[in-house]
Coordinates of C-alpha atoms and ligand atoms in Angstrom, one line a residue:
X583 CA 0.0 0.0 0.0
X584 CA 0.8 3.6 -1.2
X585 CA 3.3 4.9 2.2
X586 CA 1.2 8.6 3.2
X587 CA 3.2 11.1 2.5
X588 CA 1.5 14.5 3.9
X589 CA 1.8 15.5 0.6
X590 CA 0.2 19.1 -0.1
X591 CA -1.1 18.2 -4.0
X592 CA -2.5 14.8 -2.3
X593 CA -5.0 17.5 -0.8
X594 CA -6.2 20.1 -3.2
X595 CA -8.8 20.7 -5.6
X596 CA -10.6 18.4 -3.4
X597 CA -14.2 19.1 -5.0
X598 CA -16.2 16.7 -2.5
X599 CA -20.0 17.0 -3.6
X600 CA -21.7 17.9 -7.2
X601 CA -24.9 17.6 -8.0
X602 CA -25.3 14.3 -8.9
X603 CA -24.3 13.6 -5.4
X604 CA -26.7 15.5 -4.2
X605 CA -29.7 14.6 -6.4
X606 CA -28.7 10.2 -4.6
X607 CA -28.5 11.4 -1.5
X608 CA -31.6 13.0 -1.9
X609 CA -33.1 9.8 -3.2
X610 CA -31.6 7.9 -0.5
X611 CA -32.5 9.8 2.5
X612 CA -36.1 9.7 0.9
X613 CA -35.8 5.6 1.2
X614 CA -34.4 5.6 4.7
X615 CA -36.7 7.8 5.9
X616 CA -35.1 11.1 6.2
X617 CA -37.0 14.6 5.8
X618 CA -34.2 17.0 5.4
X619 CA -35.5 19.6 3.6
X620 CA -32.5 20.9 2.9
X621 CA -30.3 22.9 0.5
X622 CA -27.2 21.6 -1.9
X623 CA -24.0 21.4 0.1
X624 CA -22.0 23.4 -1.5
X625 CA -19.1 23.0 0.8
X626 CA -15.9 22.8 -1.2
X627 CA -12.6 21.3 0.4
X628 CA -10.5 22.7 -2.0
X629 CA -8.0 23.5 0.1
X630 CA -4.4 22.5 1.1
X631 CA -3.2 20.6 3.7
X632 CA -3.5 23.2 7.0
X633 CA -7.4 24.1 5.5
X634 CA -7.8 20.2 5.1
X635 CA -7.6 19.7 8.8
X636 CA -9.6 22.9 10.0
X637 CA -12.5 22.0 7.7
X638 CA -14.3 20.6 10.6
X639 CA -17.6 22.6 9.9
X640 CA -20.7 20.0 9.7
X641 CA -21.9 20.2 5.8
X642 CA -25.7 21.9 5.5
X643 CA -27.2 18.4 5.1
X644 CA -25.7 17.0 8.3
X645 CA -27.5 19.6 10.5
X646 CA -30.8 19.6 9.0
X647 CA -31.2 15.7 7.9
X648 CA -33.3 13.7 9.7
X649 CA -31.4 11.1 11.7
X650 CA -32.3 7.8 11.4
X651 CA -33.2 6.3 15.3
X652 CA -30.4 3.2 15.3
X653 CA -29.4 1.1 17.8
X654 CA -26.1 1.9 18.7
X655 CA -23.9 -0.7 19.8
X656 CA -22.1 -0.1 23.1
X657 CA -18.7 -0.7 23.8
X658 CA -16.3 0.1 26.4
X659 CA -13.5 0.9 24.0
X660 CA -15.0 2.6 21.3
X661 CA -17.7 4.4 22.7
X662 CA -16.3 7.4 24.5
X663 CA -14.0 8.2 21.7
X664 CA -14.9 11.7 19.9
X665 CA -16.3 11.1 16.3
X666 CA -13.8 12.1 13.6
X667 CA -15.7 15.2 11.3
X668 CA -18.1 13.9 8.5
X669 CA -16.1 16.5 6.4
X670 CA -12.6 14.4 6.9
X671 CA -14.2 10.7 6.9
X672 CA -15.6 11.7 3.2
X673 CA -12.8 13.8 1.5
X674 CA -9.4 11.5 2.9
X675 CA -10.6 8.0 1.4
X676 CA -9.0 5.0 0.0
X677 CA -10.4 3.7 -2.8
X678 CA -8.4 2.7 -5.3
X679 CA -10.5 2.2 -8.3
X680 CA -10.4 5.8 -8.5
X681 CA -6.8 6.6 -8.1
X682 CA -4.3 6.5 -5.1
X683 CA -4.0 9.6 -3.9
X684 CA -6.6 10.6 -0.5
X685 CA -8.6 13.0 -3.0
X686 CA -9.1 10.9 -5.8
X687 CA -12.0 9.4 -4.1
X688 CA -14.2 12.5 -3.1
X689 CA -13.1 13.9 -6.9
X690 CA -14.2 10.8 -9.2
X691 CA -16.6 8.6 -7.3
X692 CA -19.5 10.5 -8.0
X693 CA -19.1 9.0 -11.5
X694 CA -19.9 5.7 -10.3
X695 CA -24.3 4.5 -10.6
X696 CA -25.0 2.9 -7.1
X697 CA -28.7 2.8 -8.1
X698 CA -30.0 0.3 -9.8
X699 CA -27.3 -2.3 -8.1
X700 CA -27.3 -5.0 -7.0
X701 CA -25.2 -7.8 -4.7
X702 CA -25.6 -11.7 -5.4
X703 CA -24.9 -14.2 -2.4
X704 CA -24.2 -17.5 -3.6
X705 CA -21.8 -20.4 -4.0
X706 CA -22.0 -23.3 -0.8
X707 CA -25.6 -21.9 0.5
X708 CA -28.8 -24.0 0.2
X709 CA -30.8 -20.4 -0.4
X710 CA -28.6 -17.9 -2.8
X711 CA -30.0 -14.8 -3.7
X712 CA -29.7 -11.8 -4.6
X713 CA -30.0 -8.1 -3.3
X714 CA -31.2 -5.0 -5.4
X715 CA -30.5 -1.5 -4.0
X716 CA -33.6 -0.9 -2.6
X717 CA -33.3 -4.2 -0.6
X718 CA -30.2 -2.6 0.7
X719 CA -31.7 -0.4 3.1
X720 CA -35.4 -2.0 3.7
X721 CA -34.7 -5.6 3.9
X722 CA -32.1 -5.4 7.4
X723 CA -32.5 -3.8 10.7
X724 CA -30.6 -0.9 10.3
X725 CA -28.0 0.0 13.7
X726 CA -25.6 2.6 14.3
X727 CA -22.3 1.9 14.9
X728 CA -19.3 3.6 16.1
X729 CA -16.3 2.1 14.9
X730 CA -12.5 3.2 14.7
X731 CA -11.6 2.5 11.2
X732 CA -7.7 1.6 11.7
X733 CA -5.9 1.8 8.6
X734 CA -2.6 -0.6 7.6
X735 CA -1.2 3.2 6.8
X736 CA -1.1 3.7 10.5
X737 CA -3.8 6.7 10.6
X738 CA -7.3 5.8 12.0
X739 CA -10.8 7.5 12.0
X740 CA -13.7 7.2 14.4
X741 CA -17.1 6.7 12.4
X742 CA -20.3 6.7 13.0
X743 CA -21.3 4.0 10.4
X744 CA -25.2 2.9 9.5
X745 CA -25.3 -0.7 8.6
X746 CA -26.7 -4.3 9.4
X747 CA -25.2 -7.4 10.8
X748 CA -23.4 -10.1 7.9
X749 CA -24.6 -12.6 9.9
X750 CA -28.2 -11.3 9.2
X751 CA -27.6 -11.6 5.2
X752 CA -26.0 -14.8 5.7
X753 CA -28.5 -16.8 7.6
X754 CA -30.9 -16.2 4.9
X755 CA -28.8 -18.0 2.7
X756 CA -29.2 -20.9 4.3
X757 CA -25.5 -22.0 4.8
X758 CA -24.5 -25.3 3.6
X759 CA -22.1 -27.0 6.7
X760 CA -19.4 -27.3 3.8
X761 CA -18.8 -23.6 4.1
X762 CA -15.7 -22.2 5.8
X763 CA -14.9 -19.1 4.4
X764 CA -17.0 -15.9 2.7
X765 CA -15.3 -14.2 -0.3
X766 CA -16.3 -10.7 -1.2
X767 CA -16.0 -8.7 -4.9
X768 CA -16.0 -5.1 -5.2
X769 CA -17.9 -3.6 -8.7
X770 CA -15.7 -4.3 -11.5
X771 CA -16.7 -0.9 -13.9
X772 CA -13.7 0.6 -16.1
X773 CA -16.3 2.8 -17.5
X774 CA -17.3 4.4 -14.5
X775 CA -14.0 3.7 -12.1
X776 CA -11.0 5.5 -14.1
X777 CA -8.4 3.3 -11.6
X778 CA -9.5 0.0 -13.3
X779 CA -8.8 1.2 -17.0
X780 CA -5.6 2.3 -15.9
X781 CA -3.0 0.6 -14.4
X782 CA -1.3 3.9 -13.5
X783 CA -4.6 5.5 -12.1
X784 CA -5.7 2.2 -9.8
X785 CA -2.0 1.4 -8.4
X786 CA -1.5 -1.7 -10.3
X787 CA -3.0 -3.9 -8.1
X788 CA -5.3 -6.3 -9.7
X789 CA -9.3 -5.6 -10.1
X790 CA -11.1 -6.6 -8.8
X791 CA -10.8 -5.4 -5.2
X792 CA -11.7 -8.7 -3.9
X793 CA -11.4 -10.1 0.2
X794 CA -12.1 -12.8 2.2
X795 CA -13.4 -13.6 5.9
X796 CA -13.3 -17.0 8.1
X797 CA -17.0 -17.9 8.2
X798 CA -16.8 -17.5 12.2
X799 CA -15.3 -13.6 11.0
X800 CA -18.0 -13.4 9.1
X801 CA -20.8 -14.4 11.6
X802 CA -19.3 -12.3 14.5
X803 CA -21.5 -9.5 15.9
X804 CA -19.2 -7.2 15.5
X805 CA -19.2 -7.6 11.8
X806 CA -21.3 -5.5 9.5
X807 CA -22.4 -4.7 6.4
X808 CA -22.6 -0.3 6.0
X809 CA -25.2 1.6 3.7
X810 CA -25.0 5.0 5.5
X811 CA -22.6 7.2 8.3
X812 CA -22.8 10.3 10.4
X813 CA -27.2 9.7 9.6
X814 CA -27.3 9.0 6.1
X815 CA -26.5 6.8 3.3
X816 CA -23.0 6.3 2.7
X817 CA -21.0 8.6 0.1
X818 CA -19.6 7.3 -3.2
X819 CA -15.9 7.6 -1.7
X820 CA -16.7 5.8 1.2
X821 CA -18.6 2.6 -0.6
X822 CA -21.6 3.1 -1.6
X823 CA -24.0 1.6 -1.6
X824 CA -22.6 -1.3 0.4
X825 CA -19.6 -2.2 2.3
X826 CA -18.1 -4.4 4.3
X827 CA -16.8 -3.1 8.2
X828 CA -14.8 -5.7 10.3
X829 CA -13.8 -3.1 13.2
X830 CA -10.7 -5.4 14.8
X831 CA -8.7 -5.7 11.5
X832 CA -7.0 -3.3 9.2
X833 CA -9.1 -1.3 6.6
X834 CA -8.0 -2.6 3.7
X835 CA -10.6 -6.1 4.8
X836 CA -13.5 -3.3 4.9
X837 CA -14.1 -3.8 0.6
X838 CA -16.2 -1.2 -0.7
X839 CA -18.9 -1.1 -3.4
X840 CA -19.8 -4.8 -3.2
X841 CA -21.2 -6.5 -5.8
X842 CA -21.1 -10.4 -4.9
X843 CA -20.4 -12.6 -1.5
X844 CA -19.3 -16.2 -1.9
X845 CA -19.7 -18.9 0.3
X846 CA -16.3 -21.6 -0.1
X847 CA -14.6 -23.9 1.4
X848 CA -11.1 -22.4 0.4
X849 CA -9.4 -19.4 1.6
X850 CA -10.4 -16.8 -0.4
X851 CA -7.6 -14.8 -2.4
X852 CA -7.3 -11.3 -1.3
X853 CA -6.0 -7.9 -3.2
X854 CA -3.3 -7.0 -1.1
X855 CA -2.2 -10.2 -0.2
X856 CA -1.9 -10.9 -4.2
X857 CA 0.1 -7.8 -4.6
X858 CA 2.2 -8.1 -1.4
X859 CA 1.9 -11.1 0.6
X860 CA 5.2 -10.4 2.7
X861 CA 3.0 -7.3 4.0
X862 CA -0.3 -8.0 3.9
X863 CA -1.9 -11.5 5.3
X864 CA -5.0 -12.4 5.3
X865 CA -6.3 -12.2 8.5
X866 CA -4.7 -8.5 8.9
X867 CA -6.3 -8.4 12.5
X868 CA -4.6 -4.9 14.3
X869 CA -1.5 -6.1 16.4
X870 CA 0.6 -3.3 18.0
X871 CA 3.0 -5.9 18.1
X872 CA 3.5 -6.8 14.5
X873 CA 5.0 -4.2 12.8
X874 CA 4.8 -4.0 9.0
X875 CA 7.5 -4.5 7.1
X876 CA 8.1 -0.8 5.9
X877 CA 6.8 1.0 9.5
X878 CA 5.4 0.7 13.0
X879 CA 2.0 -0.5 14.1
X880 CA 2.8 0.2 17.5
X881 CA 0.7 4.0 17.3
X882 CA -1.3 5.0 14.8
X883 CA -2.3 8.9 13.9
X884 CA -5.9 9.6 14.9
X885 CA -8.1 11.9 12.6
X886 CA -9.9 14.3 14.5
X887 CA -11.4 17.8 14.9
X888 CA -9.2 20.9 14.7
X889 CA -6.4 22.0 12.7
X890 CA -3.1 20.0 12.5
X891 CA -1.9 20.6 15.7
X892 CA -5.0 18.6 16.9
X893 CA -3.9 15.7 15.2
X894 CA -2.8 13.0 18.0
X895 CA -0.6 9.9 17.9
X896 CA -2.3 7.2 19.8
X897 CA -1.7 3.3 21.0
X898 CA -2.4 1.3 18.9
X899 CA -4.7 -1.3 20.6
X900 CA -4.8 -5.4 19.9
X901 CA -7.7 -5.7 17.7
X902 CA -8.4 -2.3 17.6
X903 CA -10.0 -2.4 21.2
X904 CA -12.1 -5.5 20.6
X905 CA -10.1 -8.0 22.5
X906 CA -12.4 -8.9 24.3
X907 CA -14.9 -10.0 21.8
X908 CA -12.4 -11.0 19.2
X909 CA -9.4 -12.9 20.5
X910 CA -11.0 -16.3 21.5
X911 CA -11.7 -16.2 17.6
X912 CA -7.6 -16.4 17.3
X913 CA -7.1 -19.4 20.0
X914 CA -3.7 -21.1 19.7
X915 CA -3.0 -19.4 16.5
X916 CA 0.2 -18.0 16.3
X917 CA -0.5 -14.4 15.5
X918 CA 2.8 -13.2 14.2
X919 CA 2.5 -16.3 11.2
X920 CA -1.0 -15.7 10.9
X921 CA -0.6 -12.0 10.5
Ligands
MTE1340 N1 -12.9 -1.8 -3.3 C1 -12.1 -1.3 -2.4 N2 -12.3 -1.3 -1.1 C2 -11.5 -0.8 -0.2 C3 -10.3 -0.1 -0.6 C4 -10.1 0.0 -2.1 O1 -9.1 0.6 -2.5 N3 -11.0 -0.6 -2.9 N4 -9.5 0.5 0.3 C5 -9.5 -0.1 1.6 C6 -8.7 0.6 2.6 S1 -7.0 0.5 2.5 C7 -9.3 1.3 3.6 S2 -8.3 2.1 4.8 C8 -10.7 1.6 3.7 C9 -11.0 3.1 3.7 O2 -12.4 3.3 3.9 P1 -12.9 4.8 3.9 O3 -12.4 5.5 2.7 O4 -14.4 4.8 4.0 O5 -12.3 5.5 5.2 O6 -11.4 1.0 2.6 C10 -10.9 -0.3 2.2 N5 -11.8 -0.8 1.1
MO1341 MO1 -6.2 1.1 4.5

């Protein structure tokens, strides 16, 4: 994975919203039942690095949208920590099928048509089917969840994600006792993703994006599928319409824009463990103690309100804080192999 550089040009002309944008959120907050009655965000973050960081200010949208009444899921860890601004979690992104740098995401994903879409679920289930985008937000009981999103880059975000439980979808696929593993695939659309019809643009890695869980990673609690954060549905840049969030292991798992989930019996290939399996394994669970092979997971830089100087270096945590819930899943395994 690209190394962050605090790179000045990785921030500017950062146009995050356009109409289009504007005209599916619309839509969407319609189907989730949201009333905003409100006006275009026009915010711009075309700005440089320093403006970046102070452009905390919630977007028109946030402060008049209806909020959808979730269930938020308590934890200890997570729970108390201060949300990270909407404005930063949807203008710094990964996404690579629109280019590597931060910005690329919040610039070209608005391209991408996340209505009609929709995600098949098939391979060792008695029951597959499949998922159209209304389905997405009507078919699930829809929770809020806060989640640190932990990065392999070493920086981390706290989000207020919308989403259901995998283990939901999966139980109605009826899962054959054959299965072991699920396998995920991110939308595979040159036309509309300018990363996958260049290998310049997308990084070289292959497309596409695909990722794996254990089917006992899969069925944990913890694990959801996203469709909205901070109240509505989620933003191009950040997945839309449907992602995958696994909160004790590195971002990178948490594949965006899904289009099919596979039940097999063999580990599932991953991206980044195809382009770089000396640095990224395919369990990728957060481990202070496991450094990467180019920098430190000991601390990680967390993303929050205010300008630079705001910015803190924090512990990393096993897990990502979820020890508790997540380790027994790990039993006997050595986690430095297994990485
Ligand atoms: N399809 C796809 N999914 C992806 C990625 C990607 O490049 N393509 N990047 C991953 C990485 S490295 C991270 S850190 C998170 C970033 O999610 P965010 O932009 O919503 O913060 O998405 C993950 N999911
Ligand atoms: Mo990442």
């Amino acid at each position: 994975m690209k190394i962050i550089k605090s790179n000045i040009s990785d921030f500017k002309d950062n146009q995050i919203t356009d109409e289009n944008i504007f005209k599916n959120r619309r839509k969407i907050l319609t189907s989730l039942g949201f009333l905003g009655l409100t006006g275009l965000p026009t915010a711009k973050a075309n700005a440089n690095l320093l403006d970046w960081f102070d452009n905390d200010k919630p977007k028109q949208d946030t402060a008049k949208a209806k909020i959808l009444k979730p269930l938020t899921y308590k934890s200890d860890t997570n729970s108390q920590l201060s949300l990270t601004p909407e404005s930063k979690v949807i203008s710094y992104n990964n996404f690579y099928e629109f280019g590597t740098s931060k910005s690329d995401p919040a610039e070209h994903a608005h391209k991408l048509t996340v209505d009609p879409w929709q995600v098949t679920i098939n391979g060792l289930v008695n029951k597959p089917f499949k998922l159209n985008y209304e389905d997405l937000y009507s078919k699930f009981s829809l929770e809020e969840r806060i989640y640190r999103l932990r990065c392999v880059e070493a920086w981390s975000m706290v989000v207020p994600w919308i989403g259901f439980k995998l283990s939901d979808l999966l139980k109605l696929a009826d899962i054959k006792s054959s299965a072991k593993y699920v396998a995920f695939e991110t939308l595979e659309r040159p036309s509309e993703m300018r990363g996958q019809s260049s290998r310049f643009i997308g990084g070289s890695i292959p497309y596409p994006y695909i990722e794996g869980l254990r089917l006992d990673e899969a069925m944990h609690p913890l694990t959801i599928l996203a469709v909205g954060l901070y109240g509505k549905a989620l933003p191009n840049q950040n997945g839309a319409p449907i992602r995958l969030i696994v909160p004790w292991k590195y971002g990178f798992k948490s594949i965006k824009s899904i289009t099919n989930i596979r039940l097999t019996d063999k580990l599932p290939n991953t991206t980044w463990n195809l382009s770089a399996p000396n640095e990224y394994g395919f369990y990728a669970n957060v481990n202070p103690k496991v450094d990467h092979p180019r920098w430190s997971q000991a601390s990680e830089r967390l993303i929050t309100s205010g300008g630079l100087l705001n910015q803190r270096r924090i512990p990393t945590q096993a897990f990502n804080g979820y020890q508790e819930e997540v380790a027994p899943l790990y039993k006997g395994m050595d986690l430095s192999r297994f990485f």
